[in-house]
């Protein structure tokens, strides 16, 4: 062991310089050319930064498309999920409450039509997306409050729906922040 | 749903497509053949010179082990002290505090052994300095340790009779310069261009459309997220790991991270075939591992896509599957595939919370980690499989009444004893740990720790038991994922899992290295008509049977109390 201790320490120092010093600096330099310059891409609306492109934010007002429930209340200084097990009675009570709340705010919607992601917490607590169905089901509520025809809102959801990658890989999704910005811009 | 399943199939197909040439390349690198990255040689020479290493010095298996264990000890001491004093070190823009000694002990070990159990949250528990200079650094070197150990074993299997097994430092350094670092650079750039942060700035902030002020954690994350997958480490930059929208922004990064975490383990199997010049043997190993993987994967996907029966009972139809603890952009099928891959190989990164997956999925995740050799971690995956092979050869030998042989060497009592001990180690660590924690929970619920035992579990009943079982299983497998509801940042969990981590890492490296080293010293016996053919499909099936029997006998009772009971209560 004695024979190896000195080479081990010296090799460790060398590798720290390369792997922890130079490597991330190099990536950081290249990322300057990426959208957002490696700082995280922000979204600007009416001249001010209203969020990060990839990070979900809280939308609870009836005039906006709601985002998903979040275990960290969309506080992006942290992140995380509920970690509730499928059969946990307290958890199931929470889901039931979310269903009830949704039905109160969205009269006319039938329980069985509620997309499940609207009543379950995401993994990161910062999920930026909804499935197209989860956006569409909120259209009636928003149309009524804003006085915009539902067909226009459905078209808006369609317009902001991102299909699967290359048209065939993975789920379809709608970015809630982009959708709500577009909603505010509708006049 | 079709596009989601297709996403999984294409991702796996792409992995194989890339792993094939990569395997050939890895074999060439360790064979000393010419490759396209030979321009790294001057840099390697410089490393050796600065470190006072002679890369041509041949080592026997004991010397390899001494070198390996010494440098791992150096890393542990270094990591422990940096984590404790990180608040006094530079690159801490968010002003995060130093870690407590028990947490630093756990974190340091966990990253040294390629596990990355994280009993802290990335946003608040570590500084940028610790993330880069301790955690990401250890992600490189711990993966390289595993690969180097495997190369030593392969070298021993290839030679007829020798005790000269190459130089540990050379295998180790080349694993980094020829494999991990170049791939990490490519991958980090892909991530950065898809939205993963890479700059050194502290938290950003914005005022949302509804008027809330929100701070956003970020940092030089892209490099770490690359090596965390390529090195089957799994420890993420952010608390939410690869479900975080900055750590895994879209489906392109999903595919990239999925391919990255399993490509080296699969490529290693192909490399093995070229390196020891027994391609058929490698194909059989690959085939059996793939069958094992599919047996765990298919039930998981079906269960997750079908959704939570308890929620269905409330009258909500779930066309998008079970979505608690999942992200819309990955969906249930993509998350199910990830959860199986990350547990069969020892990554442990997650894009959905395993704690919230269905009982069947939890069962499959646990089995993946218990078996720990369907592909398996960087280098160590095959080492674990190798132990099963030794047992299988021994049992086959008993059945036909001949002295068992493997790769032209007689397998005798000493080697079989080592293999048997390593096989028994896992159930011992996992079950004893779970029993101890259950005892403490039941009898000392108010022990005065940072998290009282009565507050450990995030879920009642069977699932709570699974949370503890999962934690020890993950620690022993050096996996690092968790049923994260468990309140594990306290002295009990930090210390007990710390010791499980050390034993679960180094004994399964020492064992196979010793077996291979001992075999290589023996007289070479050319294959004859009576030799057991270890590259036949029959032998592959025997190995699979050994794996199933050993694991079923070891874990069935514990699994019955956890996910199986939960399944029955839910249906």
XYZ file of C-alpha atoms in Angstrom:
758
model
C 0.000 0.000 0.000
C 2.870 2.358 0.860
C 4.249 1.962 -2.618
C 1.068 3.219 -4.201
C 0.066 6.056 -1.899
C 2.246 8.753 -3.448
C 1.387 7.992 -7.089
C -2.267 7.775 -6.039
C -2.213 11.242 -4.491
C -0.337 12.788 -7.381
C -2.574 11.203 -10.014
C -5.605 12.401 -8.071
C -4.357 15.990 -8.119
C -3.654 15.832 -11.858
C -7.073 14.400 -12.631
C -8.857 16.941 -10.428
C -7.284 19.722 -12.468
C -8.361 18.147 -15.757
C -11.771 16.694 -14.885
C -13.062 19.230 -12.354
C -11.173 22.325 -13.509
C -10.703 22.297 -17.255
C -13.578 20.073 -18.408
C -16.498 22.123 -16.997
C -14.822 25.403 -18.009
C -14.535 24.097 -21.543
C -18.195 23.046 -21.632
C -19.186 26.395 -20.139
C -17.274 28.211 -22.882
C -18.953 26.205 -25.632
C -22.366 26.670 -24.017
C -22.018 30.433 -24.540
C -23.130 29.683 -28.096
C -26.223 27.787 -26.960
C -29.653 29.375 -26.543
C -29.640 31.059 -23.130
C -25.811 31.094 -23.165
C -25.679 28.252 -20.668
C -27.498 30.296 -18.024
C -30.861 28.672 -18.668
C -33.119 30.025 -21.393
C -35.539 32.748 -20.244
C -38.845 33.892 -21.734
C -39.583 37.589 -22.176
C -43.075 39.040 -22.486
C -43.869 42.762 -22.820
C -40.252 43.595 -22.129
C -39.816 41.684 -18.898
C -38.611 38.206 -18.020
C -41.644 36.167 -17.045
C -40.009 32.773 -16.623
C -37.627 30.119 -17.856
C -38.475 28.324 -21.071
C -38.072 24.851 -19.615
C -39.239 25.420 -16.062
C -42.903 25.195 -15.207
C -44.534 27.883 -13.109
C -47.617 28.120 -10.990
C -50.847 28.977 -12.784
C -53.847 28.774 -10.498
C -56.010 31.667 -11.721
C -59.158 30.643 -13.578
C -58.264 32.863 -16.531
C -55.100 30.864 -17.225
C -54.448 27.273 -18.214
C -53.542 25.609 -14.919
C -50.245 23.827 -14.624
C -49.918 20.474 -12.857
C -49.958 20.067 -9.066
C -46.452 20.449 -7.636
C -44.959 18.987 -4.464
C -42.622 21.991 -4.160
C -45.191 24.606 -5.185
C -43.121 25.486 -8.279
C -40.297 26.878 -6.134
C -37.405 26.412 -8.572
C -34.799 26.984 -5.863
C -35.535 23.326 -5.073
C -37.274 20.471 -6.846
C -38.958 17.189 -6.100
C -42.056 15.014 -6.169
C -44.520 13.852 -3.540
C -43.032 10.347 -3.275
C -46.466 9.091 -2.298
C -47.128 5.407 -2.856
C -49.982 4.302 -5.097
C -52.125 2.956 -2.248
C -51.393 5.618 0.404
C -54.822 6.644 1.827
C -53.749 10.249 2.600
C -52.455 10.600 -0.912
C -55.657 9.256 -2.423
C -57.587 11.778 -0.333
C -55.452 14.568 -1.804
C -56.169 13.321 -5.319
C -59.904 13.218 -4.529
C -59.723 16.828 -3.287
C -57.982 17.904 -6.478
C -60.688 16.205 -8.527
C -63.399 17.985 -6.513
C -61.646 21.354 -6.854
C -61.280 20.868 -10.573
C -64.943 20.006 -10.986
C -65.986 23.119 -9.016
C -63.894 25.398 -11.214
C -64.813 23.621 -14.427
C -68.574 23.013 -14.316
C -69.782 20.744 -17.065
C -66.661 18.569 -17.065
C -67.318 14.919 -16.271
C -65.061 13.293 -13.692
C -63.985 10.483 -15.985
C -62.727 12.988 -18.545
C -60.220 14.693 -16.232
C -56.722 13.906 -17.519
C -54.872 12.311 -14.644
C -51.846 14.617 -14.793
C -54.062 17.492 -13.640
C -54.659 15.748 -10.323
C -51.243 14.157 -9.754
C -47.974 15.867 -8.800
C -45.118 15.826 -11.295
C -41.661 14.362 -10.615
C -39.665 17.581 -10.589
C -42.411 19.771 -9.181
C -41.486 22.024 -12.106
C -43.133 20.187 -15.003
C -43.525 22.810 -17.736
C -45.980 20.783 -19.826
C -49.482 19.408 -20.067
C -50.849 16.811 -22.423
C -53.020 18.411 -25.132
C -56.103 16.815 -23.534
C -55.286 18.458 -20.193
C -55.199 21.849 -21.893
C -58.325 21.243 -23.966
C -60.413 20.314 -20.964
C -59.767 23.759 -19.456
C -60.869 25.629 -22.561
C -64.555 25.966 -21.608
C -63.677 27.655 -18.313
C -61.227 30.098 -19.888
C -63.516 30.845 -22.836
C -66.285 31.830 -20.439
C -64.105 34.088 -18.275
C -62.302 35.786 -21.097
C -65.213 35.898 -23.473
C -63.240 34.277 -26.262
C -64.917 31.615 -28.447
C -63.916 28.102 -27.393
C -63.004 27.179 -30.963
C -60.323 29.871 -31.002
C -58.867 28.526 -27.776
C -58.867 24.955 -29.054
C -57.042 26.219 -32.121
C -54.554 27.961 -29.844
C -53.925 24.730 -27.933
C -53.419 22.945 -31.239
C -51.017 25.619 -32.367
C -48.876 25.257 -29.240
C -49.007 21.480 -29.114
C -45.639 19.945 -29.764
C -46.026 16.539 -31.342
C -43.723 13.592 -30.731
C -40.045 13.964 -31.687
C -39.729 13.441 -35.477
C -43.464 12.834 -35.443
C -43.096 9.392 -33.907
C -41.095 9.313 -30.659
C -42.497 10.106 -27.229
C -45.602 11.905 -26.019
C -47.263 15.096 -27.304
C -47.179 18.066 -24.971
C -48.087 21.719 -24.556
C -45.826 24.186 -22.757
C -48.121 25.921 -20.272
C -46.114 29.143 -20.043
C -46.013 29.648 -23.809
C -49.688 28.811 -24.059
C -50.659 31.330 -21.377
C -48.510 34.062 -22.917
C -50.246 33.454 -26.230
C -53.544 33.530 -24.379
C -52.784 36.968 -22.903
C -51.797 38.191 -26.367
C -55.136 37.159 -27.876
C -57.311 40.192 -28.134
C -49.229 5.707 -26.441
C -47.905 4.146 -29.662
C -45.362 6.923 -30.084
C -44.218 6.408 -26.502
C -43.607 2.689 -27.000
C -41.902 3.444 -30.280
C -39.697 5.936 -28.432
C -38.563 3.180 -26.093
C -37.855 0.730 -28.905
C -35.923 3.261 -30.965
C -33.907 4.342 -27.910
C -32.903 0.754 -27.175
C -32.146 0.070 -30.834
C -29.969 3.151 -31.024
C -28.099 1.988 -27.929
C -27.233 -1.346 -29.553
C -26.272 0.332 -32.801
C -23.746 2.520 -30.997
C -22.615 -0.052 -28.441
C -21.437 -2.446 -31.137
C -18.647 -0.287 -32.610
C -17.891 1.153 -29.186
C -17.268 -2.349 -27.851
C -14.823 -3.057 -30.653
C -13.104 0.243 -29.911
C -12.829 -0.465 -26.163
C -11.225 -3.845 -26.885
C -8.686 -2.145 -29.123
C -7.873 0.493 -26.522
C -7.040 -2.052 -23.844
C -5.348 -4.320 -26.307
C -2.963 -1.493 -27.156
C -4.052 -1.463 -30.828
C -4.169 1.715 -32.843
C -7.326 3.794 -32.489
C -8.477 7.218 -33.593
C -7.886 8.687 -30.141
C -4.159 7.898 -30.099
C -3.518 11.642 -30.024
C -4.336 11.388 -26.314
C -1.104 9.445 -25.738
C 1.109 12.487 -25.013
C -1.421 13.706 -22.457
C -1.435 10.300 -20.790
C 2.367 10.274 -20.712
C 2.256 13.646 -19.012
C -0.180 12.291 -16.394
C 2.118 9.346 -15.685
C 5.164 11.595 -15.455
C 3.513 14.056 -13.095
C 2.315 11.175 -10.937
C 5.579 9.230 -10.904
C 3.978 6.188 -12.540
C 5.594 3.662 -14.850
C 2.680 2.373 -16.966
C 4.714 -0.558 -18.244
C 5.213 -2.110 -14.826
C 3.316 -5.408 -14.812
C 1.204 -6.116 -11.742
C -0.252 -9.332 -10.373
C -3.825 -9.398 -9.093
C -2.853 -8.486 -5.540
C -0.870 -5.466 -6.665
C -3.795 -4.368 -8.805
C -6.046 -4.531 -5.783
C -3.603 -2.611 -3.621
C -3.327 0.186 -6.157
C -7.107 0.282 -6.597
C -7.890 0.360 -2.894
C -5.177 2.930 -2.116
C -6.386 5.484 -4.595
C -9.997 4.949 -3.527
C -8.965 5.683 0.059
C -7.280 8.907 -1.055
C -10.497 9.994 -2.776
C -12.611 9.236 0.253
C -10.467 11.334 2.621
C -10.343 14.199 0.135
C -14.093 14.148 -0.517
C -15.031 13.919 3.149
C -13.107 17.034 4.131
C -14.166 19.150 1.163
C -17.841 18.395 1.848
C -17.544 19.344 5.507
C -15.735 22.601 4.772
C -17.471 23.544 1.506
C -18.900 26.715 3.065
C -15.322 28.017 3.483
C -14.318 27.157 -0.073
C -14.818 29.148 -3.288
C -17.600 28.671 -5.883
C -20.513 28.788 -3.484
C -22.696 31.548 -4.976
C -25.851 30.328 -3.236
C -24.144 30.291 0.175
C -24.923 26.662 0.992
C -23.694 25.370 4.381
C -21.060 22.682 5.050
C -22.315 19.119 5.397
C -22.622 17.427 8.784
C -19.939 14.772 9.366
C -22.360 11.857 9.032
C -23.812 13.251 5.802
C -20.327 13.975 4.434
C -19.292 10.403 5.347
C -22.249 9.001 3.436
C -21.895 11.336 0.465
C -18.140 10.805 0.116
C -18.418 7.011 0.216
C -21.439 7.011 -1.980
C -19.662 8.859 -4.777
C -16.362 6.992 -4.326
C -18.151 3.680 -4.814
C -20.071 4.807 -7.924
C -23.389 4.676 -6.094
C -24.576 8.245 -5.531
C -27.193 7.779 -2.900
C -27.907 11.394 -2.245
C -29.116 12.144 1.244
C -28.930 15.861 0.394
C -30.573 17.947 -2.322
C -28.303 19.349 -5.026
C -29.768 22.863 -4.891
C -29.170 23.415 -1.170
C -26.815 20.685 0.094
C -23.639 21.245 -1.914
C -21.649 24.155 -3.366
C -20.653 24.379 -7.032
C -17.131 23.552 -5.851
C -18.285 20.312 -4.232
C -20.445 19.434 -7.233
C -17.510 19.788 -9.637
C -14.381 19.081 -7.614
C -15.765 16.264 -5.524
C -18.927 14.756 -6.960
C -18.424 15.033 -10.725
C -14.729 14.240 -10.293
C -15.595 11.066 -8.397
C -18.136 10.168 -11.069
C -15.306 9.983 -13.570
C -12.800 8.121 -11.443
C -15.200 5.674 -9.802
C -16.462 4.575 -13.209
C -12.876 4.257 -14.435
C -12.080 2.127 -11.382
C -14.810 -0.332 -12.314
C -13.701 -0.496 -15.937
C -10.044 -0.979 -14.957
C -10.990 -3.797 -12.573
C -12.912 -5.528 -15.353
C -9.972 -5.203 -17.741
C -7.728 -6.939 -15.195
C -10.200 -9.819 -14.963
C -10.468 -10.068 -18.752
C -6.723 -10.082 -19.070
C -6.553 -12.953 -16.592
C -9.203 -14.890 -18.510
C -7.432 -14.384 -21.816
C -3.976 -15.626 -20.845
C -3.065 -19.287 -20.622
C -0.855 -19.144 -17.537
C 0.479 -15.916 -16.107
C 0.495 -13.648 -13.105
C 1.384 -10.545 -15.107
C -1.881 -8.734 -15.626
C -0.890 -5.324 -16.971
C -0.723 -2.047 -15.130
C -3.643 -0.758 -13.080
C -2.800 2.926 -13.566
C -2.702 2.491 -17.310
C -6.115 0.803 -17.468
C -7.513 3.412 -15.138
C -6.137 6.459 -16.949
C -7.094 5.117 -20.375
C -10.658 4.486 -19.206
C -10.863 8.215 -18.635
C -8.861 9.662 -21.517
C -10.018 7.231 -24.212
C -13.574 6.611 -23.152
C -15.262 8.598 -20.406
C -13.885 12.074 -21.052
C -14.351 12.206 -24.852
C -17.892 10.808 -24.610
C -18.694 13.224 -21.779
C -17.589 16.194 -23.853
C -19.855 15.202 -26.729
C -22.782 14.535 -24.451
C -22.378 17.695 -22.342
C -22.470 19.765 -25.515
C -25.665 18.049 -26.667
C -27.234 18.768 -23.277
C -26.078 22.397 -23.204
C -27.608 23.065 -26.611
C -30.897 21.600 -25.458
C -31.187 23.887 -22.473
C -29.126 22.406 -19.632
C -27.234 25.187 -17.831
C -23.440 25.195 -17.968
C -22.379 28.577 -16.584
C -21.062 29.340 -13.110
C -23.726 31.907 -12.231
C -25.733 31.516 -9.031
C -29.524 31.420 -8.809
C -31.539 33.356 -11.358
C -34.853 34.946 -10.523
C -38.000 36.110 -12.264
C -41.464 37.417 -11.468
C -44.054 35.029 -12.859
C -47.137 35.986 -14.896
C -49.212 35.630 -11.750
C -46.810 37.900 -9.858
C -44.865 35.348 -7.763
C -41.147 35.969 -7.336
C -39.292 32.738 -8.094
C -35.619 31.885 -7.679
C -34.183 29.350 -10.083
C -31.257 27.083 -9.176
C -28.757 26.454 -11.935
C -24.967 26.165 -12.350
C -22.363 24.328 -14.452
C -24.511 21.207 -14.613
C -24.115 19.894 -18.179
C -20.736 18.195 -17.623
C -21.856 16.435 -14.474
C -25.060 15.212 -16.058
C -23.013 13.721 -18.899
C -20.628 11.747 -16.708
C -23.354 10.796 -14.250
C -24.890 8.714 -17.028
C -21.841 7.562 -18.958
C -20.225 6.389 -15.727
C -23.449 4.728 -14.447
C -23.223 6.998 -11.401
C -26.643 8.588 -11.294
C -26.076 11.455 -8.885
C -27.762 14.508 -10.331
C -27.026 18.194 -10.163
C -30.563 19.028 -9.013
C -32.611 17.347 -6.314
C -35.132 16.043 -8.815
C -32.345 14.383 -10.807
C -33.166 13.695 -14.466
C -36.808 14.598 -14.024
C -35.716 18.215 -13.519
C -36.530 20.236 -16.635
C -33.024 21.718 -16.692
C -31.322 18.377 -16.158
C -33.372 16.622 -18.815
C -35.194 19.265 -20.868
C -36.799 17.304 -23.705
C -37.118 14.023 -25.571
C -33.769 14.463 -27.321
C -32.001 14.680 -23.975
C -34.140 11.777 -22.749
C -32.807 9.592 -25.555
C -29.270 10.903 -25.043
C -29.269 10.188 -21.317
C -30.934 6.807 -21.742
C -28.436 5.700 -24.360
C -25.522 7.129 -22.382
C -26.227 5.252 -19.189
C -26.432 1.803 -20.713
C -24.048 2.103 -23.648
C -20.796 1.361 -21.815
C -22.180 -1.629 -19.875
C -23.444 -3.163 -23.148
C -20.326 -2.176 -25.103
C -18.238 -3.844 -22.397
C -19.911 -7.180 -23.150
C -19.069 -6.849 -26.837
C -15.553 -5.657 -25.930
C -15.130 -8.761 -23.818
C -15.813 -10.976 -26.820
C -13.130 -9.295 -28.895
C -10.663 -8.964 -26.038
C -10.642 -12.565 -24.839
C -11.271 -13.813 -28.390
C -14.446 -15.649 -27.492
C -17.152 -13.797 -29.343
C -19.723 -16.535 -28.965
C -19.311 -16.448 -25.215
C -19.985 -12.705 -25.254
C -23.106 -13.133 -27.415
C -24.524 -15.723 -25.042
C -23.854 -13.454 -22.055
C -25.449 -10.550 -23.882
C -28.454 -12.673 -24.846
C -29.095 -13.885 -21.315
C -28.734 -10.370 -19.912
C -31.167 -9.053 -22.515
C -33.724 -11.744 -21.708
C -33.390 -10.807 -18.047
C -33.853 -7.153 -18.867
C -36.994 -7.825 -20.920
C -38.502 -9.955 -18.139
C -38.283 -6.928 -15.860
C -39.145 -4.302 -18.458
C -42.328 -5.624 -20.054
C -44.390 -5.970 -16.837
C -43.208 -2.514 -15.738
C -44.317 -0.807 -18.934
C -47.685 -2.586 -18.931
C -48.332 -1.642 -15.292
C -47.382 2.004 -15.632
C -49.309 2.490 -18.863
C -52.417 1.013 -17.233
C -52.328 3.568 -14.431
C -53.076 3.463 -10.731
C -56.021 1.138 -9.933
C -56.854 3.182 -6.828
C -57.306 6.297 -8.963
C -59.268 4.341 -11.572
C -61.529 3.330 -8.682
C -62.312 7.026 -8.080
C -63.692 7.208 -11.599
C -60.813 8.921 -13.369
C -59.826 7.185 -16.581
C -56.100 7.344 -17.164
C -55.380 7.357 -20.889
C -51.927 8.785 -20.118
C -51.147 6.099 -17.533
C -49.898 6.535 -13.987
C -48.668 10.120 -13.739
C -47.874 10.682 -10.066
C -44.174 11.509 -9.852
C -43.819 11.573 -13.645
C -43.221 14.278 -16.216
C -45.511 14.873 -19.194
C -42.612 15.058 -21.663
C -41.469 11.503 -20.845
C -44.814 9.798 -20.205
C -45.370 6.487 -18.395
C -43.723 4.181 -20.980
C -40.554 6.242 -21.239
C -40.415 6.541 -17.463
C -40.972 2.799 -17.005
C -38.124 1.988 -19.400
C -35.850 4.409 -17.574
C -36.748 2.964 -14.165
C -35.796 -0.556 -15.262
C -32.591 0.423 -17.059
C -31.413 2.577 -14.190
C -31.891 -0.272 -11.722
C -30.459 -3.194 -13.728
C -27.326 -1.211 -14.466
C -26.170 0.669 -11.405
C -26.945 4.224 -12.508
C -29.744 5.115 -10.173
C -30.575 8.371 -11.916
C -34.324 8.810 -12.220
C -36.697 10.667 -14.521
C -39.709 9.688 -12.403
C -39.967 8.905 -8.698
C -39.815 5.195 -8.062
C -41.595 5.686 -4.729
C -44.745 6.620 -6.649
C -44.599 3.859 -9.259
C -46.972 0.904 -9.062
C -46.129 -2.069 -6.792
C -45.242 -4.316 -9.767
C -42.797 -1.700 -11.043
C -41.292 -1.325 -7.577
C -40.840 -5.096 -7.477
C -39.055 -5.075 -10.828
C -36.812 -2.193 -9.770
C -35.863 -4.049 -6.585
C -35.161 -7.268 -8.502
C -33.038 -5.366 -11.004
C -30.825 -4.099 -8.198
C -30.770 -7.400 -6.316
C -29.571 -9.275 -9.405
C -27.415 -6.277 -10.404
C -25.893 -7.939 -13.443
C -28.313 -7.630 -16.355
C -25.744 -5.460 -18.155
C -24.848 -3.977 -14.749
C -22.702 -0.981 -13.870
C -19.601 0.326 -15.642
C -17.216 -2.623 -15.519
C -18.680 -4.120 -12.375
C -21.775 -5.427 -14.178
C -19.849 -8.241 -15.782
C -17.882 -8.829 -12.565
C -21.186 -9.581 -10.811
C -22.276 -11.825 -13.682
C -18.880 -13.521 -13.539
C -19.582 -14.636 -9.963
C -22.865 -16.199 -11.113
C -20.953 -17.913 -13.933
C -18.506 -19.457 -11.476
C -21.394 -20.843 -9.429
C -23.052 -22.135 -12.610
C -19.842 -23.844 -13.764
C -19.463 -25.446 -10.373
C -23.042 -26.721 -10.307
C -22.802 -28.010 -13.885
C -19.578 -29.786 -12.926
C -21.324 -31.482 -10.036
C -24.177 -32.578 -12.291
C -21.919 -34.295 -14.816
C -19.432 -35.479 -12.186
C -16.303 -33.783 -13.546
C -13.877 -31.275 -12.082
C -15.274 -28.003 -13.334
C -13.176 -25.891 -15.692
C -13.578 -22.338 -16.902
C -11.618 -20.851 -19.809
C -9.053 -23.633 -19.637
C -8.409 -23.541 -15.911
C -9.546 -25.882 -13.176
C -12.061 -24.356 -10.819
C -11.283 -25.581 -7.327
C -12.593 -25.209 -3.802
C -10.936 -21.855 -3.128
C -12.455 -20.068 -6.119
C -15.891 -21.533 -5.520
C -15.749 -20.515 -1.870
C -14.965 -16.939 -2.832
C -17.839 -16.904 -5.330
C -20.231 -18.366 -2.761
C -19.259 -15.774 -0.159
C -19.734 -12.897 -2.588
C -23.137 -14.289 -3.584
C -24.238 -14.509 0.027
C -22.946 -11.059 0.878
C -25.739 -9.177 -0.926
C -28.689 -10.813 0.833
C -26.852 -10.538 4.122
C -26.290 -6.783 3.798
C -29.736 -6.022 2.404
C -31.790 -8.177 4.741
C -29.765 -7.457 7.889
C -29.934 -3.727 7.167
C -33.683 -3.792 6.569
C -34.234 -5.892 9.677
C -32.167 -3.488 11.775
C -33.991 -0.418 10.515
C -37.375 -2.112 11.042
C -36.348 -2.967 14.576
C -35.250 0.595 15.329
C -38.449 1.951 13.829
C -40.620 -0.353 15.912
C -38.768 -0.109 19.217
C -37.101 3.308 19.245
C -39.488 5.523 17.283
C -38.465 8.620 19.240
C -34.669 8.287 19.047
C -33.219 11.794 19.054
C -31.826 11.963 15.512
C -32.087 14.617 12.830
C -35.078 12.677 11.528
C -36.817 10.636 14.226
C -37.497 7.021 13.225
C -41.226 7.658 13.608
C -40.894 10.231 10.810
C -38.720 8.144 8.477
C -41.446 6.736 6.303
C -43.409 8.784 3.826
C -45.974 6.051 3.300
C -47.718 3.703 5.714
C -47.897 -0.075 5.657
C -46.256 -2.356 3.129
C -44.976 0.514 1.046
C -43.194 2.027 4.036
C -41.380 -1.267 4.529
C -40.454 -1.209 0.833
C -38.882 2.228 1.321
C -36.401 0.768 3.816
C -35.812 -2.393 1.791
C -35.191 -0.289 -1.298
C -32.641 1.929 0.462
C -30.422 -0.976 1.516
C -30.864 -2.759 -1.799
C -29.812 0.379 -3.622
C -26.824 0.895 -1.308
C -25.648 -2.695 -1.711
C -26.050 -2.599 -5.482
C -24.211 0.752 -5.564
C -27.227 1.958 -7.476
C -28.132 5.219 -5.798
C -31.796 5.560 -6.660
C -34.228 5.536 -3.795
C -37.777 5.391 -2.664
C -37.029 8.992 -1.881
C -39.862 9.512 0.544
C -37.571 7.927 3.133
C -36.227 10.492 5.617
C -32.663 9.323 5.232
C -30.524 12.321 6.164
C -29.790 11.344 9.748
C -27.022 9.528 11.495
C -28.663 6.093 11.370
C -29.150 5.962 7.602
C -25.986 7.880 6.760
C -23.785 5.502 8.739
C -25.486 2.153 8.114
C -25.876 2.627 4.371
C -22.310 4.018 4.313
C -20.954 0.675 5.478
C -23.248 -1.282 3.171
C -21.926 0.855 0.307
C -18.285 0.055 1.069
C -18.821 -3.678 1.449
C -21.235 -3.854 -1.490
C -18.674 -2.173 -3.724
C -15.278 -3.522 -2.848
C -15.956 -7.156 -1.961
C -17.655 -7.811 -5.333
C -14.577 -6.273 -6.994
C -12.026 -8.089 -4.824
C -13.773 -11.471 -5.212
C -13.832 -11.742 -9.015
C -10.339 -10.240 -9.262
C -9.034 -12.848 -6.844
C -10.829 -15.678 -8.654
C -9.539 -14.552 -12.044
C -6.036 -13.991 -10.672
C -5.956 -17.431 -9.066
C -7.284 -19.117 -12.218
C -4.727 -17.405 -14.439
C -1.857 -18.780 -12.386
C -3.016 -22.380 -12.897
C -1.894 -24.781 -15.572
C -3.760 -24.327 -18.844
C -5.850 -27.290 -19.939
C -6.746 -27.296 -23.640
C -10.419 -27.855 -24.372
C -11.384 -31.477 -25.063
C -14.589 -33.303 -25.886
C -15.357 -33.581 -22.179
C -14.982 -29.880 -21.443
C -18.080 -28.010 -20.367
C -18.808 -25.508 -23.136
C -19.394 -22.180 -21.411
C -20.203 -20.439 -24.677
C -23.233 -22.606 -25.403
C -26.826 -21.514 -25.080
C -27.397 -24.378 -22.650
C -24.800 -23.010 -20.315
C -26.328 -19.530 -20.656
C -29.674 -20.927 -19.556
C -28.024 -22.688 -16.622
C -26.502 -19.360 -15.561
C -29.895 -17.680 -15.805
C -31.407 -20.466 -13.705
C -28.687 -19.985 -11.089
C -29.411 -16.255 -10.994
C -33.147 -16.825 -10.600
C -32.807 -19.510 -7.934
C -30.254 -17.636 -5.815
C -32.220 -14.410 -5.875
C -35.597 -16.021 -5.343
C -34.312 -17.932 -2.320
C -32.643 -14.840 -0.906
C -35.294 -12.218 -1.331
C -38.727 -13.743 -1.789
C -39.760 -13.389 1.894
C -38.719 -9.729 2.043
C -40.384 -8.935 -1.277
C -43.579 -10.593 -0.053
C -43.757 -8.175 2.865
C -43.141 -5.196 0.568
C -44.303 -4.801 -3.028
C -46.118 -8.146 -3.339
C -48.309 -7.451 -0.315
C -48.911 -3.934 -1.606
C -49.958 -5.307 -4.989
C -52.434 -7.683 -3.418
C -53.907 -4.930 -1.249
C -54.328 -2.644 -4.244
C -56.117 -5.154 -6.499
